[in-house]
Tab-separated table of C-alpha atoms in Angstrom:
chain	number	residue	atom	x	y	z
A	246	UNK	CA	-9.956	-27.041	-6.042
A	247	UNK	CA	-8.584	-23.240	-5.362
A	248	UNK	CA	-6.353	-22.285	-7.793
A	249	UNK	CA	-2.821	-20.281	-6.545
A	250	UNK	CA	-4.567	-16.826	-7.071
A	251	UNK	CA	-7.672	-17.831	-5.088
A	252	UNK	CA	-5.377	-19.260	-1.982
A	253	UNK	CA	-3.909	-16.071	-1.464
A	254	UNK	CA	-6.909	-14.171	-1.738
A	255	UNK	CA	-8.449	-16.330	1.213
A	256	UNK	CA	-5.528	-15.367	2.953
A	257	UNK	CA	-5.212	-11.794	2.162
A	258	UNK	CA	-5.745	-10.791	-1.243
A	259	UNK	CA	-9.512	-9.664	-1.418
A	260	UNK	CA	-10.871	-11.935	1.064
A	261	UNK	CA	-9.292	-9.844	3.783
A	262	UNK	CA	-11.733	-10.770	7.209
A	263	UNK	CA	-14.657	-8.794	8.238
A	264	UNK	CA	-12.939	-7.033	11.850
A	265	UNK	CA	-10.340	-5.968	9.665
A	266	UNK	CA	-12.534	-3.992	7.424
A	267	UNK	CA	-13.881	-2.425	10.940
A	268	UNK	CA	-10.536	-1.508	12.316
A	269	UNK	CA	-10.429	0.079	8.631
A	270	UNK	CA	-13.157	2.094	9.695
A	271	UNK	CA	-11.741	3.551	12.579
A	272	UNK	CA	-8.327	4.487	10.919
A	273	UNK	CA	-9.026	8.504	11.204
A	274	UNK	CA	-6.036	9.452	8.685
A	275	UNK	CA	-7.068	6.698	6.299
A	276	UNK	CA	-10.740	7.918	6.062
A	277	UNK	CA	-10.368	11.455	6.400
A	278	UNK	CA	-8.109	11.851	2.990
A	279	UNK	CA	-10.249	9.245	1.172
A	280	UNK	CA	-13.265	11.573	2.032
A	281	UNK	CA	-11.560	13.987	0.884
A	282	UNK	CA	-10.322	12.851	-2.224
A	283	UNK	CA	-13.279	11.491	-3.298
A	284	UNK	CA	-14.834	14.701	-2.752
A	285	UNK	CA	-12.665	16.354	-5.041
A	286	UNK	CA	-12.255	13.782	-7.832
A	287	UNK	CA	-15.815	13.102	-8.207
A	288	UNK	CA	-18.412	15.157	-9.595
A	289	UNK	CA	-21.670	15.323	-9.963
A	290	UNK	CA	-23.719	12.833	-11.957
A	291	UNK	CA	-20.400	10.557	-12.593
A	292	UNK	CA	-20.239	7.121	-13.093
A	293	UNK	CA	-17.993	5.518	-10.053
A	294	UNK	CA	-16.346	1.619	-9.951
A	295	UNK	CA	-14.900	0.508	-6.523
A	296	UNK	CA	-13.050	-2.556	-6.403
A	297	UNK	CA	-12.941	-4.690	-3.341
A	298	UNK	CA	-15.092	-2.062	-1.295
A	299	UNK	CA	-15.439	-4.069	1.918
A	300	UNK	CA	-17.973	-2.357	4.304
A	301	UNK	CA	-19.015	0.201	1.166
A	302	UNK	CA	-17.186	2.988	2.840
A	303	UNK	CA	-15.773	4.929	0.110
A	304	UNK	CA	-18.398	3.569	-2.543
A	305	UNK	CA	-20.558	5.616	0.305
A	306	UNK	CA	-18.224	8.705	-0.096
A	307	UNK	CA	-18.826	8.905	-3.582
A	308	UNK	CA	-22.168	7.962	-3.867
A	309	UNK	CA	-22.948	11.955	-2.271
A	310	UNK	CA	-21.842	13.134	-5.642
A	311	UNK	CA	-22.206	10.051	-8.202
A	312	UNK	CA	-25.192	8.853	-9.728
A	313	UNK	CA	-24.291	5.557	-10.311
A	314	UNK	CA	-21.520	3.843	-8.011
A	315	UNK	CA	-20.429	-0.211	-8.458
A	316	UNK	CA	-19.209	-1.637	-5.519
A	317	UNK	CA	-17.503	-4.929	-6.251
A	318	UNK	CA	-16.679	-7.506	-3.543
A	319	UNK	CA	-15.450	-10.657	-3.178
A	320	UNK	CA	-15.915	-11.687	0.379
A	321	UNK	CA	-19.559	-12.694	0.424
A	322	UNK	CA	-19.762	-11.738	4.519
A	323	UNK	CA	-18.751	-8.123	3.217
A	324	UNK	CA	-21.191	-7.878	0.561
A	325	UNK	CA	-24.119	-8.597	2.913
A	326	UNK	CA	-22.416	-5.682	5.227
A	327	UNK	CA	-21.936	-3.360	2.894
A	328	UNK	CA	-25.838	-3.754	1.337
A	329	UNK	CA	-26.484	-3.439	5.013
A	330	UNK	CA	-24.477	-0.458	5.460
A	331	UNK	CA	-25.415	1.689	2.733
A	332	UNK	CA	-28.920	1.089	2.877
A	333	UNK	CA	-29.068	2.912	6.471
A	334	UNK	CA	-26.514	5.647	4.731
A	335	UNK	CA	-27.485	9.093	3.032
A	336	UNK	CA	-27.727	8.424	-1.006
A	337	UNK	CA	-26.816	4.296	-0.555
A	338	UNK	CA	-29.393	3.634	-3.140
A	339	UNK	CA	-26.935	4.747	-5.503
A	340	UNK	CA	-24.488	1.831	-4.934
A	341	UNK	CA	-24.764	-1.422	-6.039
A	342	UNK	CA	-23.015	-4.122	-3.940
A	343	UNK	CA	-22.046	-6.565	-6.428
A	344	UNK	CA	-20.686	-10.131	-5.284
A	345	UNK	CA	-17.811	-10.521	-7.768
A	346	UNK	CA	-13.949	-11.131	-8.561
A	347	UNK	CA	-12.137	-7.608	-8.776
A	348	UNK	CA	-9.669	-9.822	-11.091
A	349	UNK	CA	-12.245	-10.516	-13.365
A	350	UNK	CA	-15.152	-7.851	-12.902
A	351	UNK	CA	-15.887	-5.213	-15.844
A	352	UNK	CA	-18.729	-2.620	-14.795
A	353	UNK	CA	-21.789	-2.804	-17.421
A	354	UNK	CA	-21.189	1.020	-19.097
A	355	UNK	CA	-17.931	2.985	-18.936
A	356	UNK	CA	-17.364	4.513	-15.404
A	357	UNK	CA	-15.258	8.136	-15.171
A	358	UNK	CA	-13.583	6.802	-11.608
A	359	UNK	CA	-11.713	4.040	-10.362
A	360	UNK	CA	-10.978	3.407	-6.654
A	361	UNK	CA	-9.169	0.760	-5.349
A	362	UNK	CA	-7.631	0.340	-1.919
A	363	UNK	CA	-6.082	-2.862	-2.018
A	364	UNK	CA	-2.833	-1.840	-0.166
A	365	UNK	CA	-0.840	-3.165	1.739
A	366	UNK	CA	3.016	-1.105	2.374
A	367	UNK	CA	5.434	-1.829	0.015
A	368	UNK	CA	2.244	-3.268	-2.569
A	369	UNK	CA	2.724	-6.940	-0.713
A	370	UNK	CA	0.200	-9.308	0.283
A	371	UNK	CA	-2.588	-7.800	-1.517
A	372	UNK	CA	-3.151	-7.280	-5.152
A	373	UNK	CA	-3.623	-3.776	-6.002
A	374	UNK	CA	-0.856	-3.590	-8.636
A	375	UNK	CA	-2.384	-7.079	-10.414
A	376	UNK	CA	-5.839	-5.764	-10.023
A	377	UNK	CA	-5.596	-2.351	-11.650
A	378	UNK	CA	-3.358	-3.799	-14.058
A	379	UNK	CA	-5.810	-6.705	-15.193
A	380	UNK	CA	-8.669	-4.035	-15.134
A	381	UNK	CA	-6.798	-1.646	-17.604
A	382	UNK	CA	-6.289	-4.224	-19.857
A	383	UNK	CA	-10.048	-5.542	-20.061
A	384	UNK	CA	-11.303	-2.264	-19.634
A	385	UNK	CA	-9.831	-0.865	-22.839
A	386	UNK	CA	-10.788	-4.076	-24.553
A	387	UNK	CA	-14.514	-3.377	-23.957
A	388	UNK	CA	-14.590	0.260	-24.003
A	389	UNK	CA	-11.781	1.953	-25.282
A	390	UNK	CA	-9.853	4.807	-24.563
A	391	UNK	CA	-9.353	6.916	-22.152
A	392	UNK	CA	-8.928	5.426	-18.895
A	393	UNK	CA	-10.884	6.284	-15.913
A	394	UNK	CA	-9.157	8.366	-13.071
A	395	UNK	CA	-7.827	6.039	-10.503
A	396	UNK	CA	-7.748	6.138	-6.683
A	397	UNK	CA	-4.866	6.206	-5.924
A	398	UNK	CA	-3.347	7.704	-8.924
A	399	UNK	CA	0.269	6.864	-7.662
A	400	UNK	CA	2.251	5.193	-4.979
A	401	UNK	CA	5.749	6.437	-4.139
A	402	UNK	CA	7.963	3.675	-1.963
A	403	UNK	CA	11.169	3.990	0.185
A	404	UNK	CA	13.255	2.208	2.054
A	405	UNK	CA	15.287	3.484	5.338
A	406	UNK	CA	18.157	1.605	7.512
A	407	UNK	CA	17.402	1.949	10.878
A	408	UNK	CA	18.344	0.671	14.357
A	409	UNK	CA	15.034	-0.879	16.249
A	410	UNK	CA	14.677	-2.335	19.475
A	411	UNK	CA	13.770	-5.944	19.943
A	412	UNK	CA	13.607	-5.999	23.674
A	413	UNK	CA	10.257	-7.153	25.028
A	414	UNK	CA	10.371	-7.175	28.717
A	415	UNK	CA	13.907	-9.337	28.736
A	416	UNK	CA	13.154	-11.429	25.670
A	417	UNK	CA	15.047	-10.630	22.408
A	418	UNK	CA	12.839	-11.345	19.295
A	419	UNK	CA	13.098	-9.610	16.197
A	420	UNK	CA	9.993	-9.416	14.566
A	421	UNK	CA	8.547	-7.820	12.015
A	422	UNK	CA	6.766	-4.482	12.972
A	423	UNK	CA	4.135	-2.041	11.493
A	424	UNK	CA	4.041	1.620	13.266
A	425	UNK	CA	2.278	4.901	13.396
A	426	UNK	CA	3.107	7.366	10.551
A	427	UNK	CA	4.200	11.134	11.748
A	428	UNK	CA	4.754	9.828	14.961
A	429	UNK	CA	7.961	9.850	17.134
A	430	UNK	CA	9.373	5.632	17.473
A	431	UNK	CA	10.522	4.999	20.373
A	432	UNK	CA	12.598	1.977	20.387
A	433	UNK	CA	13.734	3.543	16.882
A	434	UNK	CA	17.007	4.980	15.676
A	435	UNK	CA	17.094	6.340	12.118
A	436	UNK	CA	20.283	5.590	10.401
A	437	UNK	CA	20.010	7.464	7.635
A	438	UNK	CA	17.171	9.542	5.055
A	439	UNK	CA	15.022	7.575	3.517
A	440	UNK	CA	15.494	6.570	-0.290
A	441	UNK	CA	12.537	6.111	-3.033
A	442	UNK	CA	12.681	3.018	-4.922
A	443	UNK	CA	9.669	2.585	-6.776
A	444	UNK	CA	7.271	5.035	-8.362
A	445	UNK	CA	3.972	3.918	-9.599
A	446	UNK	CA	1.997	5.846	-11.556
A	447	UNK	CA	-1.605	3.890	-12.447
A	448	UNK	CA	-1.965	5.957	-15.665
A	449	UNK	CA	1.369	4.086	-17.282
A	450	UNK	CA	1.819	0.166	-17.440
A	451	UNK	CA	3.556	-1.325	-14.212
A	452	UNK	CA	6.079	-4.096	-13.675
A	453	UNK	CA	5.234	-6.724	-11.087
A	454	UNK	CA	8.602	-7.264	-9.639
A	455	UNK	CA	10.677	-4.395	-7.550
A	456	UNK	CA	14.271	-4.804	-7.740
A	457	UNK	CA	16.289	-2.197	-6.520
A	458	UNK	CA	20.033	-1.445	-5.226
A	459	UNK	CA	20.947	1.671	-3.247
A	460	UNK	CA	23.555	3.451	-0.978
A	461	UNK	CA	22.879	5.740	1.992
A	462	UNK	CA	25.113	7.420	4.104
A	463	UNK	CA	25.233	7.075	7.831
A	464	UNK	CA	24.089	10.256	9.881
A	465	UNK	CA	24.801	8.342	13.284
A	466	UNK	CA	26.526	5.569	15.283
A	467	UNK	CA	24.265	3.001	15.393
A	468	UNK	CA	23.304	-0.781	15.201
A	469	UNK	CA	22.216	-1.547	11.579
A	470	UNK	CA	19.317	-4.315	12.211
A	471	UNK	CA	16.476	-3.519	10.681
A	472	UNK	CA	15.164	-1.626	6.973
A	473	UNK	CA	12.160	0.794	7.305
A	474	UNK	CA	9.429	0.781	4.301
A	475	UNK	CA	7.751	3.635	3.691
A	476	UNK	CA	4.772	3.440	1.448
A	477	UNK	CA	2.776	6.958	0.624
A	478	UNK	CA	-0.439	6.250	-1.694
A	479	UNK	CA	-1.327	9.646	-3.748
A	480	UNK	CA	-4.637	9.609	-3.902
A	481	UNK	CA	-5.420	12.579	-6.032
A	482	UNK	CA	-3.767	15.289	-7.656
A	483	UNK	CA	-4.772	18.801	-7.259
A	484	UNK	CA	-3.476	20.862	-10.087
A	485	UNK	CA	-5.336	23.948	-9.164
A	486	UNK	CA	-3.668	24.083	-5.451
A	487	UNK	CA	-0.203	22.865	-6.724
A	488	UNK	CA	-0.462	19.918	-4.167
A	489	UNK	CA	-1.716	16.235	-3.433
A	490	UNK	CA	-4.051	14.339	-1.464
A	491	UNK	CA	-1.939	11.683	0.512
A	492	UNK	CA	-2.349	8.495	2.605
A	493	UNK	CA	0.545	7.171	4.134
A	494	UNK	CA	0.377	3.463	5.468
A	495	UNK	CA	1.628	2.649	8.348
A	496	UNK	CA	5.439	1.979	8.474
A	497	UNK	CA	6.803	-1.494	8.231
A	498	UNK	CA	9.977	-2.414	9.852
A	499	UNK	CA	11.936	-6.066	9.108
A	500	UNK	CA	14.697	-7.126	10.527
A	501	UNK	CA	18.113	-8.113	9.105
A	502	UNK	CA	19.296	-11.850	9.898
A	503	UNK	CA	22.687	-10.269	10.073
A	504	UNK	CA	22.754	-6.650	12.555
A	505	UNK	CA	26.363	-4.827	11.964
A	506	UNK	CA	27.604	-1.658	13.573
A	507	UNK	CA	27.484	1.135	11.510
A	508	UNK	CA	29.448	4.584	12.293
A	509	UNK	CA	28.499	7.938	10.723
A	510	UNK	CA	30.084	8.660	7.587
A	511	UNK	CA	30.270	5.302	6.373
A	512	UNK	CA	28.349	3.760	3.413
A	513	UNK	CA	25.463	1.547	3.858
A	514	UNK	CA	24.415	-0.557	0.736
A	515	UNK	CA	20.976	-2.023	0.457
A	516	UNK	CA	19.116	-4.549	-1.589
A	517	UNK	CA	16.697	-6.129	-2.651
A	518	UNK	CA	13.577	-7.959	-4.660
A	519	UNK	CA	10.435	-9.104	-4.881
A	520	UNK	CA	6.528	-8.943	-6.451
A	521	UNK	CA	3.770	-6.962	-5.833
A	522	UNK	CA	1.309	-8.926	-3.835
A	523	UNK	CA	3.762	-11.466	-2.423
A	524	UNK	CA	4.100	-12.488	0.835
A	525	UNK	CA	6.328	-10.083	3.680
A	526	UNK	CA	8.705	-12.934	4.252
A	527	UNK	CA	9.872	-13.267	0.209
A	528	UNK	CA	11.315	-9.721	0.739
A	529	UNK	CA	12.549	-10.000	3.950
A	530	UNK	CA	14.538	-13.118	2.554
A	531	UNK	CA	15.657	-11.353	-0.327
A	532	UNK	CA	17.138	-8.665	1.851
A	533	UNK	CA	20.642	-7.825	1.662
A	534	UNK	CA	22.805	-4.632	3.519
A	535	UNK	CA	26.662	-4.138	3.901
A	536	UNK	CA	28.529	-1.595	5.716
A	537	UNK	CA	31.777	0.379	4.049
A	538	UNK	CA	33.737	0.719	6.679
A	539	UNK	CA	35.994	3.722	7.444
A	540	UNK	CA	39.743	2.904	7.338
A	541	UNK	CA	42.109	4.652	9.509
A	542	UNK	CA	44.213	7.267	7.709
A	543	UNK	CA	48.046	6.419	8.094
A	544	UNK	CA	49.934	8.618	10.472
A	545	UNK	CA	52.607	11.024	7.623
A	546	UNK	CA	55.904	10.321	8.043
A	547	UNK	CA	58.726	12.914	8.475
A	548	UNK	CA	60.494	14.530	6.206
């Protein structure tokens, strides 16, 4: 009998299916800043742990500077890929492919770097947040201080009101939608700038529940229907250059079960709640927005 934790890894969680570890594969702006961050945060002869590496991928990446690189999967259809993989690959003898629970692995010797892509936007569905956390906890148990690096060393999420189009050829059905990053929406009207409710930083201890409560101000007439998340994974930190190594995920857009007209200048107030790693519809049920509507000013009367 699958425990709770094990039923939603089967249906996301870690046991996410093999052609969606190959559409991974050709996501250009996802691979080319994990190349590159894993390029700059390891170096040679470290000690690398991936958890949930899928086809090997980025295990591969850093296996070009590592000596030693654990790979940790819990699909056992990825594991044979992956050992497939990286044994046609440059340097994949230095990755092991180990079949194994990312909740409950701990690497045999202390490891300088920790990757983990297990994100989804907004940290639903899967489990990065519970992963990492778990890890931290066990790790410093075994081994002590300090912590490895981690990759992604922080996650910044926002939230946007927007106006999106739910017309499909004549029929009207609001669903919810995942676009492009850096890419002009078409069928999308942004209401107003986008806020940041959540920082995570992977060095610090993280709460599992988001609960946040914001204002924006309208920059347009428009048809408030729909929030915008915004989910931008830092993946490393580059002191020396003043700047960052980012991923952003793709945009997610849910719609409101209420739409209201909103008019420039007036206030829009948002909320809302829910856990990392839970499901899209607990957030989109827990979301709440009401307009401040403008009131007329009263005409002066004569003197």
């Amino acid at each position: 009998m699958l425990n709770e934790r094990e039923i939603e890894s089967c249906y996301l969680g870690q046991f996410i299916p093999v052609h969606y570890h190959h559409n991974m594969l050709m996501d250009a702006n996802r691979m080319h800043n994990f190349k590159a961050a894993i390029d700059y945060a390891v170096k040679p002869g470290m000690k690398v742990l991936e958890l949930g590496g899928g086809t090997g991928v980025l295990s591969f990446f850093a296996a070009q500077k590592a000596s030693k690189v654990y790979c940790v999967e819990f699909n056992p259809d990825m594991v044979q890929e992956a050992r497939k993989f990286l044994s046609i690959n440059k340097n994949g003898e230095r990755v092991e492919v180990i079949h194994a629970d990312a909740f409950e692995y701990l690497p045999p010797e202390p490891v300088d770097v920790v990757i983990c892509e297990m994100i989804h936007v907004a940290m639903l569905r899967e489990k990065q947040v519970e992963v990492i956390e778990h890890f931290k906890q066990r790790y410093l148990e075994r081994f002590g201080g300090p912590l490895p690096v981690f990759m992604p060393e922080a996650v910044l999420m926002a939230v946007q009101p927007v106006q999106q189009e739910y017309d499909f050829d004549g029929f009207h059905a609001p669903i919810v939608q995942f676009q492009q990053p850096g890419q002009l929406q078409n069928g999308t009207s942004e209401l107003a700038q986008p806020q940041v409710y959540s920082l995570i930083d992977f060095t610090q201890p993280n709460e599992m529940l988001y609960r946040w409560e914001g204002q924006f101000v309208a920059e347009r007439d428009g048809q408030l229907n729909a929030l915008r998340f915004i989910t931008k994974n830092i993946l490393a930190v580059v002191p020396e250059r003043n700047s960052t190594i980012d991923w952003l995920n793709h945009y997610m857009t849910l719609p409101l079960t209420e739409p209201m007209p909103v008019r420039a200048g007036e206030t829009i107030q948002v909320a809302f709640a829910y856990r990392a790693g839970g499901q899209i519809q607990s957030l989109q049920a827990a979301m709440r927005a009401v307009v401040q509507r403008q009131t007329a000013a009263l005409p002066a009367f004569a003197a």
